[in-house]
XYZ file of C-alpha atoms in Angstrom:
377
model
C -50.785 -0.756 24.291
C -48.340 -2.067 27.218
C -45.917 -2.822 24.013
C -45.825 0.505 22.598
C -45.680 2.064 26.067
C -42.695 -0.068 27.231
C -40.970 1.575 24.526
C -41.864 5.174 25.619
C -41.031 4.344 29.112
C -37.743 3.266 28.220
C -36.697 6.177 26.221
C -38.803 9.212 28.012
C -36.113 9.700 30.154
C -33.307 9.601 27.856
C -34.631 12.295 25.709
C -33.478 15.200 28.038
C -30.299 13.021 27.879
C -29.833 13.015 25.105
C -30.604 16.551 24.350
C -27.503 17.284 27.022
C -25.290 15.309 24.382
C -25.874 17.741 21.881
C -24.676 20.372 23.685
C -27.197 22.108 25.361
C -28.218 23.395 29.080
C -30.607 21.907 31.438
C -32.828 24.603 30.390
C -33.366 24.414 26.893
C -33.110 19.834 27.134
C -36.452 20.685 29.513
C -38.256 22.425 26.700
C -36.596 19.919 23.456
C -38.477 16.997 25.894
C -41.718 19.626 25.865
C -41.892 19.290 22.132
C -43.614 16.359 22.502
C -46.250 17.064 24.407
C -46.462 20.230 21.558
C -46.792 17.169 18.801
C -49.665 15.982 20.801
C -51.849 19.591 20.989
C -50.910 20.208 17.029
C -52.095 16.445 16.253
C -54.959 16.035 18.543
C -57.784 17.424 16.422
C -56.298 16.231 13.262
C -56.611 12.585 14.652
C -60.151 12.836 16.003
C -60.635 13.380 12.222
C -58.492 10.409 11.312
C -60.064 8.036 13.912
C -63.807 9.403 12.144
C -62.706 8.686 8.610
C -60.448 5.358 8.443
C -61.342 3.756 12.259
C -58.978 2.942 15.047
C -56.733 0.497 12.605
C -55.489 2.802 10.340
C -55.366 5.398 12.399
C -52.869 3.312 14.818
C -51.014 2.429 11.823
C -50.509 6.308 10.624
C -49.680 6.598 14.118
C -47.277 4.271 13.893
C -45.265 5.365 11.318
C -45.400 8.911 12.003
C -43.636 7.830 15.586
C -41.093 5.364 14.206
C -39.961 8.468 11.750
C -39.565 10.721 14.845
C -37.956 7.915 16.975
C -35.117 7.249 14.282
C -34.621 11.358 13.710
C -34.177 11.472 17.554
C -31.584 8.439 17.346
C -29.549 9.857 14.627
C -29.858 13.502 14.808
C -27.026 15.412 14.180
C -27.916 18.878 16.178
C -30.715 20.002 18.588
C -33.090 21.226 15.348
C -33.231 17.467 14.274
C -33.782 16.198 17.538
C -36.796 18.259 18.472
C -38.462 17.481 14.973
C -38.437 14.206 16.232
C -39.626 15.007 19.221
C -42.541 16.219 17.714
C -43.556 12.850 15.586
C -43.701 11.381 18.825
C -45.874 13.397 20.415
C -48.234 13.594 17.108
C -47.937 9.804 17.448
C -48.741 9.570 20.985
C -52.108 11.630 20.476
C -53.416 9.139 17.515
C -52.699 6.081 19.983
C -54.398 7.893 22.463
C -57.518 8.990 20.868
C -57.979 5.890 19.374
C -57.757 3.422 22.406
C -59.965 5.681 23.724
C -62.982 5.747 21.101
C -63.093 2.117 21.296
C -63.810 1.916 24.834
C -66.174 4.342 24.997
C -68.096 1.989 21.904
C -68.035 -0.824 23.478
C -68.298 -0.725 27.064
C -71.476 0.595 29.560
C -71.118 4.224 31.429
C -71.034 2.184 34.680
C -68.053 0.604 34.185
C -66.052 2.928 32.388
C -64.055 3.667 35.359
C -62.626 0.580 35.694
C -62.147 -0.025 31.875
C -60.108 3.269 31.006
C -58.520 2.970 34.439
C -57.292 -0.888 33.200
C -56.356 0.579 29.809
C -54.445 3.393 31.148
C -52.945 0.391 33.616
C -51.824 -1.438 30.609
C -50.075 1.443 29.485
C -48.422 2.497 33.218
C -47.167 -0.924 32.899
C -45.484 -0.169 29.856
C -43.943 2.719 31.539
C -42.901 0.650 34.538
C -41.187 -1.775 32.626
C -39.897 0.647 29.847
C -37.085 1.673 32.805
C -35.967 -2.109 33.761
C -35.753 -2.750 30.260
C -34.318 0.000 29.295
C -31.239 0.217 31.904
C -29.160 -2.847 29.650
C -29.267 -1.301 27.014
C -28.377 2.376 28.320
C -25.794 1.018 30.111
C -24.329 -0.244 27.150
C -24.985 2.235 24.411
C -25.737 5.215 26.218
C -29.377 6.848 25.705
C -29.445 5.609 22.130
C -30.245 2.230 23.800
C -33.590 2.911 24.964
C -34.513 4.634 21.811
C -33.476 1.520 19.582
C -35.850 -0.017 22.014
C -38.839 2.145 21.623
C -38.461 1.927 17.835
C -39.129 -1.624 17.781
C -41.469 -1.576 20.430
C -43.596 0.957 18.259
C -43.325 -1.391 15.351
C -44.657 -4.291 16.905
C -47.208 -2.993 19.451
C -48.833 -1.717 15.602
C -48.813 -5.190 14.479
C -51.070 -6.326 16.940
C -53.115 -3.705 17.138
C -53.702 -4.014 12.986
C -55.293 -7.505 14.199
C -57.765 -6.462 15.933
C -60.995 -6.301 13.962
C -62.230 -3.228 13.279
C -66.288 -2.253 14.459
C -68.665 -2.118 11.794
C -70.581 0.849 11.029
C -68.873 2.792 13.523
C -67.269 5.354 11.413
C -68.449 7.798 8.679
C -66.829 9.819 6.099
C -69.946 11.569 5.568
C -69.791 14.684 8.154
C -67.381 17.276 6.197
C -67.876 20.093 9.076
C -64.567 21.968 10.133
C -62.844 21.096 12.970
C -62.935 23.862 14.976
C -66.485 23.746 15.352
C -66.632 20.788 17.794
C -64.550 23.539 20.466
C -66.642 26.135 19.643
C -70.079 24.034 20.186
C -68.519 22.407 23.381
C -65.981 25.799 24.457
C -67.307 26.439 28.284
C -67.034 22.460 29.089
C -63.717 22.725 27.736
C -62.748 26.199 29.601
C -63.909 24.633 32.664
C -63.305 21.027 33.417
C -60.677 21.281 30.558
C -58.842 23.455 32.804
C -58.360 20.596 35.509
C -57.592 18.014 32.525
C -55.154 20.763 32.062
C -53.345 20.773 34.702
C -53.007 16.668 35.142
C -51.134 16.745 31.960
C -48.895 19.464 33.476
C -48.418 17.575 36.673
C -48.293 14.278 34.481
C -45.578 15.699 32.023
C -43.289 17.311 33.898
C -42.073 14.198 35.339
C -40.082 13.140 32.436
C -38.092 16.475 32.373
C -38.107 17.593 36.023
C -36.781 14.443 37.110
C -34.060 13.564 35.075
C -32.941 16.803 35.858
C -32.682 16.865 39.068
C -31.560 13.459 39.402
C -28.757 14.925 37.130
C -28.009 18.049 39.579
C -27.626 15.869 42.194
C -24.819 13.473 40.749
C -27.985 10.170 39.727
C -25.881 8.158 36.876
C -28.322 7.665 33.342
C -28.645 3.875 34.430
C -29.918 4.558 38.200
C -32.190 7.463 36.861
C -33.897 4.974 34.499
C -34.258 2.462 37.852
C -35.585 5.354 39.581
C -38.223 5.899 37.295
C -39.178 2.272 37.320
C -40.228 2.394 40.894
C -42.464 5.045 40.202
C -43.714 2.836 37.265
C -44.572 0.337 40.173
C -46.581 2.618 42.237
C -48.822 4.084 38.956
C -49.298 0.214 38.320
C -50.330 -0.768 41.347
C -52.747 2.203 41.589
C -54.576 1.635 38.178
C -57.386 -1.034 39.480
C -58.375 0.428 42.407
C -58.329 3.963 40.794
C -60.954 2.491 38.404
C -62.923 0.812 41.451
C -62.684 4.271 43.205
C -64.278 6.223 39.766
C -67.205 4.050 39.366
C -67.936 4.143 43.059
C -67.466 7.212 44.357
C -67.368 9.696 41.205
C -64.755 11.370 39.192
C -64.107 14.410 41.813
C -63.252 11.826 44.656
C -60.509 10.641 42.751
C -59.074 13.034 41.201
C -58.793 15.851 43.947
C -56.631 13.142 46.353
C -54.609 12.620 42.952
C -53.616 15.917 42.407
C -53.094 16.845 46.502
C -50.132 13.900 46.008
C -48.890 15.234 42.825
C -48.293 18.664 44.732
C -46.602 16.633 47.552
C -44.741 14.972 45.229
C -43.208 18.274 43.526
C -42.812 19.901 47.001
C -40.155 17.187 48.743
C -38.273 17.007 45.034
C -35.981 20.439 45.539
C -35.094 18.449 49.468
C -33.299 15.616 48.087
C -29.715 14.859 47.238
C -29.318 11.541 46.864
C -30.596 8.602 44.172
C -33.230 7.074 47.775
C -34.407 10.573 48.321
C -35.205 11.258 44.372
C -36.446 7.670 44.335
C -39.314 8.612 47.364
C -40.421 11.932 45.684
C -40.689 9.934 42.341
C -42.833 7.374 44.130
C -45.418 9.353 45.556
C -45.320 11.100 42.122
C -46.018 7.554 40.940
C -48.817 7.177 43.197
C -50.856 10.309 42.251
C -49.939 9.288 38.194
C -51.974 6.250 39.363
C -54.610 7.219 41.072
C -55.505 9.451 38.142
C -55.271 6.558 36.004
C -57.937 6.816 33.713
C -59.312 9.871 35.228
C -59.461 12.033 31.891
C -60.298 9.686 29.274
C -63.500 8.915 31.580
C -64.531 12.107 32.232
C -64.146 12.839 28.262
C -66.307 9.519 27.853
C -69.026 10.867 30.380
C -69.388 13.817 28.076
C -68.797 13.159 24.468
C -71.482 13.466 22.047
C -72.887 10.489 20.096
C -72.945 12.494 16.921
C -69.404 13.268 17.050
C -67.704 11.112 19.739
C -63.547 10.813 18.057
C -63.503 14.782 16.969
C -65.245 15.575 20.526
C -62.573 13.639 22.607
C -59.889 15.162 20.075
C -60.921 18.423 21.586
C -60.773 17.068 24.749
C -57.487 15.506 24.942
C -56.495 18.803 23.428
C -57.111 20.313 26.804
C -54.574 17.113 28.595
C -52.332 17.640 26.124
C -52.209 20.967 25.722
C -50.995 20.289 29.814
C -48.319 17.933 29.052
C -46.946 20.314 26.197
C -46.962 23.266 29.115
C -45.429 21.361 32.074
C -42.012 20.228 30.521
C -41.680 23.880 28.753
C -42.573 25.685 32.162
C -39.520 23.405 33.787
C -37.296 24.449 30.588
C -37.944 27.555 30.864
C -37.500 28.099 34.397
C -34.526 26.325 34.883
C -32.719 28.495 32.184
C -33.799 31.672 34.354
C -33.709 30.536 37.955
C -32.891 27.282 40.188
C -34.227 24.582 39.073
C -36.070 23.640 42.511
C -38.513 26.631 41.573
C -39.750 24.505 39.062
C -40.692 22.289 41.589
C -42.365 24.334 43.871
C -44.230 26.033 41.025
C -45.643 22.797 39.991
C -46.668 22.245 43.496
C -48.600 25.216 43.713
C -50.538 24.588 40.656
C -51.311 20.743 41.365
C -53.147 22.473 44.091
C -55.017 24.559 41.818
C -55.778 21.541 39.728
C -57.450 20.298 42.659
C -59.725 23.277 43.742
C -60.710 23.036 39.770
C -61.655 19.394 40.372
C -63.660 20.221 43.431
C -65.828 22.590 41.481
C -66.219 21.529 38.096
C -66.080 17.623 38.669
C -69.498 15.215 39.104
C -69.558 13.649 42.526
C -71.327 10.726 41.332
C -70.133 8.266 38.630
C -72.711 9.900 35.955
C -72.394 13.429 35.481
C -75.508 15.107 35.239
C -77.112 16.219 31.405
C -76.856 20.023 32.664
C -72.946 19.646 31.872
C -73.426 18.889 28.314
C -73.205 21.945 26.386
């Protein structure tokens, strides 16, 4: 997971880069950089029916190749349209890694330590990201943002090598249940309209990052190479963060994590629109780095408290539906208002609703590591 994410971290912030090559404004790069969040939300159910029918191993390696297709469209694309179909195979590629990392876990390891397992696994990945940057800055410097694409494709390639070694669990999928997708929202639709509405909003707060920030950086004069520095520091801070965030769920409950997460995320997007200069973008990314951390792990646990045995992949589908769903909404809501006002409101707006996220977690969230049976529905 750290392999394929090391790609993704180099070339995330490239994409809106890249996007400006071809021509277009601030605005409209924002919501080309949403599309893949949009892959995820289209391919989310889909792959809790993939992950049901052919396990974690072929899923990762349909994954895979979906990803690499939308990597090498992005490198080569000749105009925007071709651009933001690739921009959509990674994001459909993204939500079959995701959902099937996170099946396994929830297999093989006991509720009480969840925290700390999804919180490591969602480390492995932040370190990815953290690295993705320093890795990434050679070969921007001397290509341009083509480099870290190159780099992400043959991440992607080899992280599915070694994942297509891992041995598979027996008996733990079934080709047998034939019921349509949409059933598994409709049976589970109030969980999912209310404590999907926080994972909602973390995968705003989450997502926005990789447009807002390059985009700012830009408006204030940040060169591509420094930008992809930048967002290695935050890398550091969301690495740092991901043990102890697992510590912190399995001690002290899902809610005491995640409302502190989400009160730094709005702190984070408040100080952005004050800073003009690459140390002043650098601090806002870093407490932005800090609150990715400390939510490290926060979603896919919550999903694990609360997915049926029955049905577990095609449940947390759903459920990352709800995250991704986020991350496809944050990037498009910075697009969209940077085309039509300054592109500090975006900022503040994200702010405000990182604060929202939090009053969500404070209601709907258990207290206690196990969330009680009354929250099934």
């Amino acid at each position: 997971m750290a392999v394929y994410s090391i790609g993704f971290g180099a070339a995330a912030p490239m994409y809106v880069l890249r996007a400006l090559e071809l021509g277009v404004s601030a605005g409209p790069a924002g919501v080309i950089v949403a599309l893949t969040g949009l892959g995820m939300v289209l391919a989310d159910l889909p792959a809790g029916r993939i992950v049901e029918r052919i396990g974690e191993r072929g899923a990762i390696a349909v994954g895979s190749a979906v990803g690499m297709m939308g990597v090498v469209a992005a490198i080569f694309a000749p105009n925007i349209g071709v651009l933001a179909a690739g921009m959509l195979l990674i994001g459909a590629s993204g939500a079959v890694w995701g959902l099937a990392r996170q099946s396994y876990l929830v297999a093989v390891v006991p509720p009480g330590d969840r925290g700390r397992a999804m919180s490591l696994l969602a480390g492995a990945s932040r370190f990815g990201l953290f690295c993705g940057p320093f890795l990434g800055a050679v070969p921007v410097h001397v290509m341009g943002p083509d480099g870290a694409l190159w780099l992400q494709l043959g991440a992607t390639g080899l992280s599915a090598a070694a994942m297509l070694s891992i041995r598979a669990i027996d008996g733990e999928y079934s080709a047998s249940d034939t019921q349509p997708l949409h059933t598994v929202v409709l049976e589970n639709r109030r969980l999912l309209g209310t404590w999907g509405s926080a994972a909602l909003v973390v995968g705003a707060a989450r997502s926005a990052r990789l447009a807002l920030l390059p985009l700012w950086a830009a408006h204030v004069g940040v060169s591509a190479a420094t930008t992809s520095l930048i967002f290695g520091v935050a890398g550091a801070m969301d690495v740092l963060m991901s043990y102890p965030a697992g510590v912190w769920l399995d001690r002290y409950g899902r809610r005491a994590t995640g409302v502190p997460a989400m009160v730094l995320f709005a702190v984070g997007y408040a100080i952005l629109p004050l800073t003009s200069s690459a140390l002043a973008v650098a601090a806002s990314a870093a407490v932005l780095g800090v609150a990715n951390g400390l939510s490290n792990g926060l979603i896919m646990t919550v999903g694990a408290d609360v997915a049926p045995d029955g049905r577990r992949a095609e449940f947390l589908g759903a459920w990352r539906l709800t995250h991704d769903l986020g991350s496809f909404v944050g990037p498009t809501a910075v697009g969209v208002m940077s085309a039509v006002a300054v592109l500090g409101a975006s900022a503040v707006t994200l702010s405000l609703t990182s604060v929202l996220g939090a009053a969500a977690m404070q209601r709907w969230f258990p207290g206690v590591p196990e969330p009680p049976k009354s929250a099934r529905v």
